[in-house]
Coordinates of C-alpha atoms in Angstrom, one line a residue:
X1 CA 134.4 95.8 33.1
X2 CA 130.7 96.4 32.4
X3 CA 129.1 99.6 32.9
X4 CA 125.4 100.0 34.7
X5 CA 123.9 100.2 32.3
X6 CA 125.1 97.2 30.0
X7 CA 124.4 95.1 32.8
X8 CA 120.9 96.5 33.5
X9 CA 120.5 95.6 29.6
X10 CA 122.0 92.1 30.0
X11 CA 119.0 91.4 32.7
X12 CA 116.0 93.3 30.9
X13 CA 117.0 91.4 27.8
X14 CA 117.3 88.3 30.2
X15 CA 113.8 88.6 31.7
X16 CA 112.1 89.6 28.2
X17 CA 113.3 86.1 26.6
X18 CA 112.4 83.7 29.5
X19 CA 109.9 81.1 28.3
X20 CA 106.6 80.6 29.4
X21 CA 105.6 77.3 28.2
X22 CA 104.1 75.6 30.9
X23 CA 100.5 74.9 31.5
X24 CA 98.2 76.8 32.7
X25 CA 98.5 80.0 31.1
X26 CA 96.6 81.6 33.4
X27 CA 99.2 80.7 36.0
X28 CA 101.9 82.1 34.3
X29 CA 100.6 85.7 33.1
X30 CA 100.9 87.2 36.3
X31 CA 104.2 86.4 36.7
X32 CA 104.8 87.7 32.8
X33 CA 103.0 90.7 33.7
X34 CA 104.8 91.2 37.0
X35 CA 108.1 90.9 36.0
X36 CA 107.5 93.2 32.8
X37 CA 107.0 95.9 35.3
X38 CA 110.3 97.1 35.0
X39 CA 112.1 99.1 37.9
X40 CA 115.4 99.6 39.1
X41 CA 116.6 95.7 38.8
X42 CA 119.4 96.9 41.6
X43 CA 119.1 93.1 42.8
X44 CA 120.6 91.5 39.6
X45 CA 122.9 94.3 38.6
X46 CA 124.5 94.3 42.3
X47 CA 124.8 90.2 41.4
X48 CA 126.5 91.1 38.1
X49 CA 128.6 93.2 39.6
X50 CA 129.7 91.5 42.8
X51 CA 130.9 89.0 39.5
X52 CA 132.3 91.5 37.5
X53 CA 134.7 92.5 40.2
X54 CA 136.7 89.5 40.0
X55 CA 135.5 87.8 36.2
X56 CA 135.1 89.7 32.8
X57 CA 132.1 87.4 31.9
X58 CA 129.5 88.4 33.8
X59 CA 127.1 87.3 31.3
X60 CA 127.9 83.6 32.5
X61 CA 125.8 84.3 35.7
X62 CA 122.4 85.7 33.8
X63 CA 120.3 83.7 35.7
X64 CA 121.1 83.6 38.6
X65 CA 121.0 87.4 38.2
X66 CA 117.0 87.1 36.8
X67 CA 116.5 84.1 39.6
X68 CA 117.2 87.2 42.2
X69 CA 114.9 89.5 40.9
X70 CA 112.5 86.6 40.3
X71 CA 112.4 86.3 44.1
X72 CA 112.8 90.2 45.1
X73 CA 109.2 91.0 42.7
X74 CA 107.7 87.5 44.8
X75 CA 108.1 89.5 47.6
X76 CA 106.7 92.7 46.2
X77 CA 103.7 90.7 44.7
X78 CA 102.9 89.1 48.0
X79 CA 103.2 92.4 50.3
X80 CA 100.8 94.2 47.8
X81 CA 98.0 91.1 48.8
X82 CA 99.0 91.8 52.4
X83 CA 98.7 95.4 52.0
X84 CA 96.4 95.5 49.9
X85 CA 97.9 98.1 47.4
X86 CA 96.9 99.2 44.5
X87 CA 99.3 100.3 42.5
X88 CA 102.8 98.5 42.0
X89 CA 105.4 100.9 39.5
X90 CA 102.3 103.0 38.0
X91 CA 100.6 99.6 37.4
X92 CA 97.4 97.4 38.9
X93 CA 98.6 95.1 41.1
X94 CA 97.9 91.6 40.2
X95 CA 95.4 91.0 42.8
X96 CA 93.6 94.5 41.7
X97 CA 94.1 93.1 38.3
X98 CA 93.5 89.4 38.6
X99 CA 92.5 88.5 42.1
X100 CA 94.4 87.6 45.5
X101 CA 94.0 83.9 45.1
X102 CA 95.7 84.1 41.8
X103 CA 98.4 86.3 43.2
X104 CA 98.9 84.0 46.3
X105 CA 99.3 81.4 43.4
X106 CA 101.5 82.9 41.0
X107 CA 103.7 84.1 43.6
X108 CA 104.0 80.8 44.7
X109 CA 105.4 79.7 41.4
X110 CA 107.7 82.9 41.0
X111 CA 109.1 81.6 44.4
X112 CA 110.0 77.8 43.0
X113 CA 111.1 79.8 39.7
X114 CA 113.5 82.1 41.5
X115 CA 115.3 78.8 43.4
X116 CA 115.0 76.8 39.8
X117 CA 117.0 80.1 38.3
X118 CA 119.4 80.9 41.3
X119 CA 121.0 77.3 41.7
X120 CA 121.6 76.7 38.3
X121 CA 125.1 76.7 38.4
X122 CA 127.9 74.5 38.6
X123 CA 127.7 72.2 40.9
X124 CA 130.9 73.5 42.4
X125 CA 129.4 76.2 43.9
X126 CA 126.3 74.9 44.5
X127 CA 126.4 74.3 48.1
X128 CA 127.7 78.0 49.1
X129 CA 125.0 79.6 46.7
X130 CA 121.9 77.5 47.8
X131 CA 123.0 78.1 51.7
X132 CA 123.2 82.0 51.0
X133 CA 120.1 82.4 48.7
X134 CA 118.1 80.4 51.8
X135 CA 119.4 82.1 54.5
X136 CA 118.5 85.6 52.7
X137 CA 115.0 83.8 52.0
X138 CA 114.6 83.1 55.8
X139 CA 115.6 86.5 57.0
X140 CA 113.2 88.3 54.5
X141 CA 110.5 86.7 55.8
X142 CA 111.6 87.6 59.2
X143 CA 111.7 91.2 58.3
X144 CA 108.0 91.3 56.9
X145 CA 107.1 89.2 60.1
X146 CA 108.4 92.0 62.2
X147 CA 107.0 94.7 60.2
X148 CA 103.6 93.1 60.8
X149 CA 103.9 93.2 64.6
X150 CA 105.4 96.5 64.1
X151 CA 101.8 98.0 63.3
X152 CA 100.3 96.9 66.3
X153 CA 103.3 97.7 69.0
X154 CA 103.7 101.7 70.1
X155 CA 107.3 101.0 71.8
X156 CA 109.2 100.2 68.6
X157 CA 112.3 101.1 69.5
X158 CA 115.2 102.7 66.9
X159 CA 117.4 99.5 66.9
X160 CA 114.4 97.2 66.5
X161 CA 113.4 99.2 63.2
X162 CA 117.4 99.2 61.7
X163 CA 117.3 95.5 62.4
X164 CA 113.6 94.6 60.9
X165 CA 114.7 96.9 57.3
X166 CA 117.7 94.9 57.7
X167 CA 116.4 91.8 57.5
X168 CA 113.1 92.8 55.4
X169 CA 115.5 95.0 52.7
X170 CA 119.4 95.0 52.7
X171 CA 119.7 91.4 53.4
X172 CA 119.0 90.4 49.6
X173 CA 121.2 93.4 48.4
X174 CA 123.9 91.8 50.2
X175 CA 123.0 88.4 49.1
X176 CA 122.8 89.9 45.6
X177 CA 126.8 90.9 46.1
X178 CA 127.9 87.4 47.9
X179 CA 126.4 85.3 45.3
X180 CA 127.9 87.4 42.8
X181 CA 131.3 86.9 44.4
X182 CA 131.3 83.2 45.0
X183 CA 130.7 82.5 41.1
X184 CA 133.5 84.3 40.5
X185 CA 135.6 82.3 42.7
X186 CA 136.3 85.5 45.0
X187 CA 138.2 84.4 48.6
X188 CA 135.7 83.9 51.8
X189 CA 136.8 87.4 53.0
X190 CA 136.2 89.4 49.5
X191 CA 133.2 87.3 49.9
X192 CA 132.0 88.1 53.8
X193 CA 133.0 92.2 53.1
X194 CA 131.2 92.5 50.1
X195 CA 127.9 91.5 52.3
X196 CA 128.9 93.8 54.8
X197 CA 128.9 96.4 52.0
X198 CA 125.4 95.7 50.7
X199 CA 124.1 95.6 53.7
X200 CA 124.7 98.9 54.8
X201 CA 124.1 100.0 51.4
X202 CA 120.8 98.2 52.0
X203 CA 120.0 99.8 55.4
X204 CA 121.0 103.2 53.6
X205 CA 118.6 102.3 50.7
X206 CA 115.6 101.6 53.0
X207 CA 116.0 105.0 55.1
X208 CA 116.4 107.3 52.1
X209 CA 112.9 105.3 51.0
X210 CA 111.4 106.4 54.2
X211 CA 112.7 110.0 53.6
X212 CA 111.4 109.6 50.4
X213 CA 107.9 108.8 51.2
X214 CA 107.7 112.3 53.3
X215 CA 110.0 114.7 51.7
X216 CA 109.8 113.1 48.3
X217 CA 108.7 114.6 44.7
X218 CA 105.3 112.8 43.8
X219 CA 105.7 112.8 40.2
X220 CA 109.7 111.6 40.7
X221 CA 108.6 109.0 43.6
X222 CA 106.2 107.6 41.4
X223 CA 103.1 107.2 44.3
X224 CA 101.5 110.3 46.6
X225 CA 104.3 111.0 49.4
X226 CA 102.9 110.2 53.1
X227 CA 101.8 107.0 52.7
X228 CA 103.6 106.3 55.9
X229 CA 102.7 109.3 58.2
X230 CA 98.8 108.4 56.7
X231 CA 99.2 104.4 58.2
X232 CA 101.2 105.4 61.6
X233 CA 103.8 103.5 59.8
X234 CA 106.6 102.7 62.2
X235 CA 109.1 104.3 60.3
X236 CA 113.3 105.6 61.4
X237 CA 110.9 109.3 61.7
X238 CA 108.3 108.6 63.0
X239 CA 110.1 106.5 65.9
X240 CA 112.6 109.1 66.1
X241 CA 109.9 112.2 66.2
X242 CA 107.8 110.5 69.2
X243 CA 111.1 109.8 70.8
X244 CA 112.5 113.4 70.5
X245 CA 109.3 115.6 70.7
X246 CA 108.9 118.3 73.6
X247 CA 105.5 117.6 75.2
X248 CA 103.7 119.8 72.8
X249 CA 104.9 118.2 70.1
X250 CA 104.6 114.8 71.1
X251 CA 100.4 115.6 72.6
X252 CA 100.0 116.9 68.7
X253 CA 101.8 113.9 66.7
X254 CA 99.9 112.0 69.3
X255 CA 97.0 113.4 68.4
X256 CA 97.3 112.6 64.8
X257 CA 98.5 108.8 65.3
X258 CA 95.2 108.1 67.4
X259 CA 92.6 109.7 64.9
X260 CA 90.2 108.0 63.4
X261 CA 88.9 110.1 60.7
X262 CA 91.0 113.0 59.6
X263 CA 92.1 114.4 56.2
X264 CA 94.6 112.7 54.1
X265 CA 96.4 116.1 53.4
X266 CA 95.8 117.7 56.4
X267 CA 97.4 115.0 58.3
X268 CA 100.4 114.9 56.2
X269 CA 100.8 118.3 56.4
X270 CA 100.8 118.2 60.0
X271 CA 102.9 115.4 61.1
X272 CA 105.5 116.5 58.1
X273 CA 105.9 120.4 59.8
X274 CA 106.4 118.7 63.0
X275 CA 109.2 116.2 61.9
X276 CA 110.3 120.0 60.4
X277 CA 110.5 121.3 64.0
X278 CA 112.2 117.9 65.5
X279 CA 114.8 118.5 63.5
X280 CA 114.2 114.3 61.9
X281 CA 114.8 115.6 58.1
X282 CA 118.3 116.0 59.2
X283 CA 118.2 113.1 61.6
X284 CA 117.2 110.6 58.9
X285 CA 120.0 112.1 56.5
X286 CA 122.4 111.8 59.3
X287 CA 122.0 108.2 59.7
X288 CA 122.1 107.3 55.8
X289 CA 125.2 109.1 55.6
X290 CA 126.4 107.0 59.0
X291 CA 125.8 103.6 56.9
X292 CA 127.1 104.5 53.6
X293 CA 130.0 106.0 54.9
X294 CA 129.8 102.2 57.0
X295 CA 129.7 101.0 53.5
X296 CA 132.9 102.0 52.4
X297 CA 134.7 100.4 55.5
X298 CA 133.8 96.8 54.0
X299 CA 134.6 98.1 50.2
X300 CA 137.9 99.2 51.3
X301 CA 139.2 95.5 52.3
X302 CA 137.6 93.5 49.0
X303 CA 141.1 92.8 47.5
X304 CA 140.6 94.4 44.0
X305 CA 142.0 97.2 42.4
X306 CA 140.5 100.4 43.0
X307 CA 139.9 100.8 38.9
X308 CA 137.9 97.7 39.5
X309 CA 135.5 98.9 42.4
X310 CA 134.8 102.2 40.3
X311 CA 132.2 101.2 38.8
X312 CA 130.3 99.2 41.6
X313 CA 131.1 102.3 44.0
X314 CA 129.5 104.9 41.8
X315 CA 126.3 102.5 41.0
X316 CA 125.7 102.7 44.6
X317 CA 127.0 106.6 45.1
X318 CA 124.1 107.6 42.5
X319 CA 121.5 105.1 44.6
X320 CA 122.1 107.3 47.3
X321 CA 121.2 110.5 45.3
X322 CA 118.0 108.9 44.2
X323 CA 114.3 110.7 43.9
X324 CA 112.5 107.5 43.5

């Protein structure tokens, strides 16, 4: 069995000697520079280990492990156009850095590049890979759909968020895990309850990032916290803290949401002492608990020893202890 970190090497090491051969340059940089970004590369270990579960060789699966995170940092260049972020891991994103029709370009090419990398495998397990990489691929862009119409909806309900993050977030973790289990010949069920896992890992993932974003450590989080309370993001707390509020509460948070102008600080200030009085802190931290302890449901039927699910379970124990 691998350890976390020997597979997180096996995919850095991965990424760093992929070849970039093709002309134009120009086209490829971004992508270079994009993936040499770094981060967690949760995508491609969870693959490797979804493997490594059932096969001792999860080096034999590389790349369909970088094809994953190929696709996941597609994603991530595309919202930052759509956003129109600056920053992506302390770095200018490429359309800060380039320009948005050469990140609507590149990312284009990561996409074909993430297909070209996931479904080369054997042909034997071709059919089940390709069908779960393109459901996960529909289902994403579902998600960020949603999310979009989110902004411009105030009746976003609580189940209509948990099913947008799960669509826009856990879905690929789950992929990640499927994948990971079908090239290692694991049974349909081992299969179907190692999705289940990642996915409430996923929806667990996505929450604590929300909490994150309002209770977090700036210099741990990497970015200024309150992004979300500062773009009336329709977030798990913000839902919950219109939903909950007396009618004080809700006339202030109100109040905020509808300014125009207002001070960045000021504003985060604000809205954060009020989720403090709602009591959506706790809330929030509730309902990760509630999926991670869902988690385990599905863990507990994958048909491996325990010894064997050790190290995938505490890889995903220490996700849900993260600062960033």
């Amino acid at each position: 069995m691998y350890k976390a970190e020997e597979l997180l090497k096996l995919v850095n090491e991965a990424i760093d000697g992929l070849a970039y051969d093709r002309k134009p340059a120009s086209l490829y940089e971004p992508i270079q520079y994009v993936l040499s970004l770094g981060g967690k590369r949760v995508r491609p270990v969870l693959m490797l280990m979804g493997y490594n579960l059932f096969k001792d060789d999860p080096e034999r699966i590389i790349m369909q492990a970088v094809g994953l995170e190929t696709y996941h940092n597609f994603t991530l260049l595309h919202d930052d156009v759509m956003d129109n972020a600056d920053m992506r891991r302390g770095h200018a994103t490429v359309h800060k850095k380039w320009n948005a029709n050469q990140a609507i370009l590149s990312g284009d090419t990561m996409l074909l590049q993430a297909f070209e990398r996931v479904e080369a495998c054997e042909v034997k397990y071709l059919k089940d890979v390709f069908a779960t990489f393109m459901q996960t691929t529909y289902e994403i862009g579902e998600g960020q759909q949603l999310d979009v119409e989110f902004e411009t909806r105030d009746d976003v309900k609580e189940e209509e968020y948990i099913e947008m993050i799960r669509l826009k977030t856990s879905v690929l973790l789950a992929c990640a895990l499927k994948i990971g289990a079908i090239l290692a010949d694991a049974s349909k069920e081992d299969q179907e309850n190692l999705y289940g896992f990642g996915e409430q890992i996923g929806l667990a993932f996505q929450l604590q990032d929300d909490l994150l974003d309002v209770y977090g450590d700036p210099k741990v989080f990497g970015k200024n916290i309150g992004g979300d309370i500062t773009s009336n993001k329709k977030t798990y707390m913000l839902i919950n803290a219109v939903n909950r509020a007396n009618d004080a509460q809700r006339q202030e948070l109100m109040r905020w949401i509808d300014a125009k102008t207002f001070d960045r600080d000021e504003k985060v200030k604000a809205v954060t002492a009020l989720y403090d009085e709602i009591g959506i802190r706790q809330l929030c931290e509730q309902k990760i608990e509630e999926c991670y302890v869902r988690a385990q449901t599905f863990m507990d039927k994958v048909s491996v020893s325990e010894e064997r699910k050790a190290i995938l379970k505490a890889y995903t124990a220490a996700m849900m202890k993260r600062q960033s």
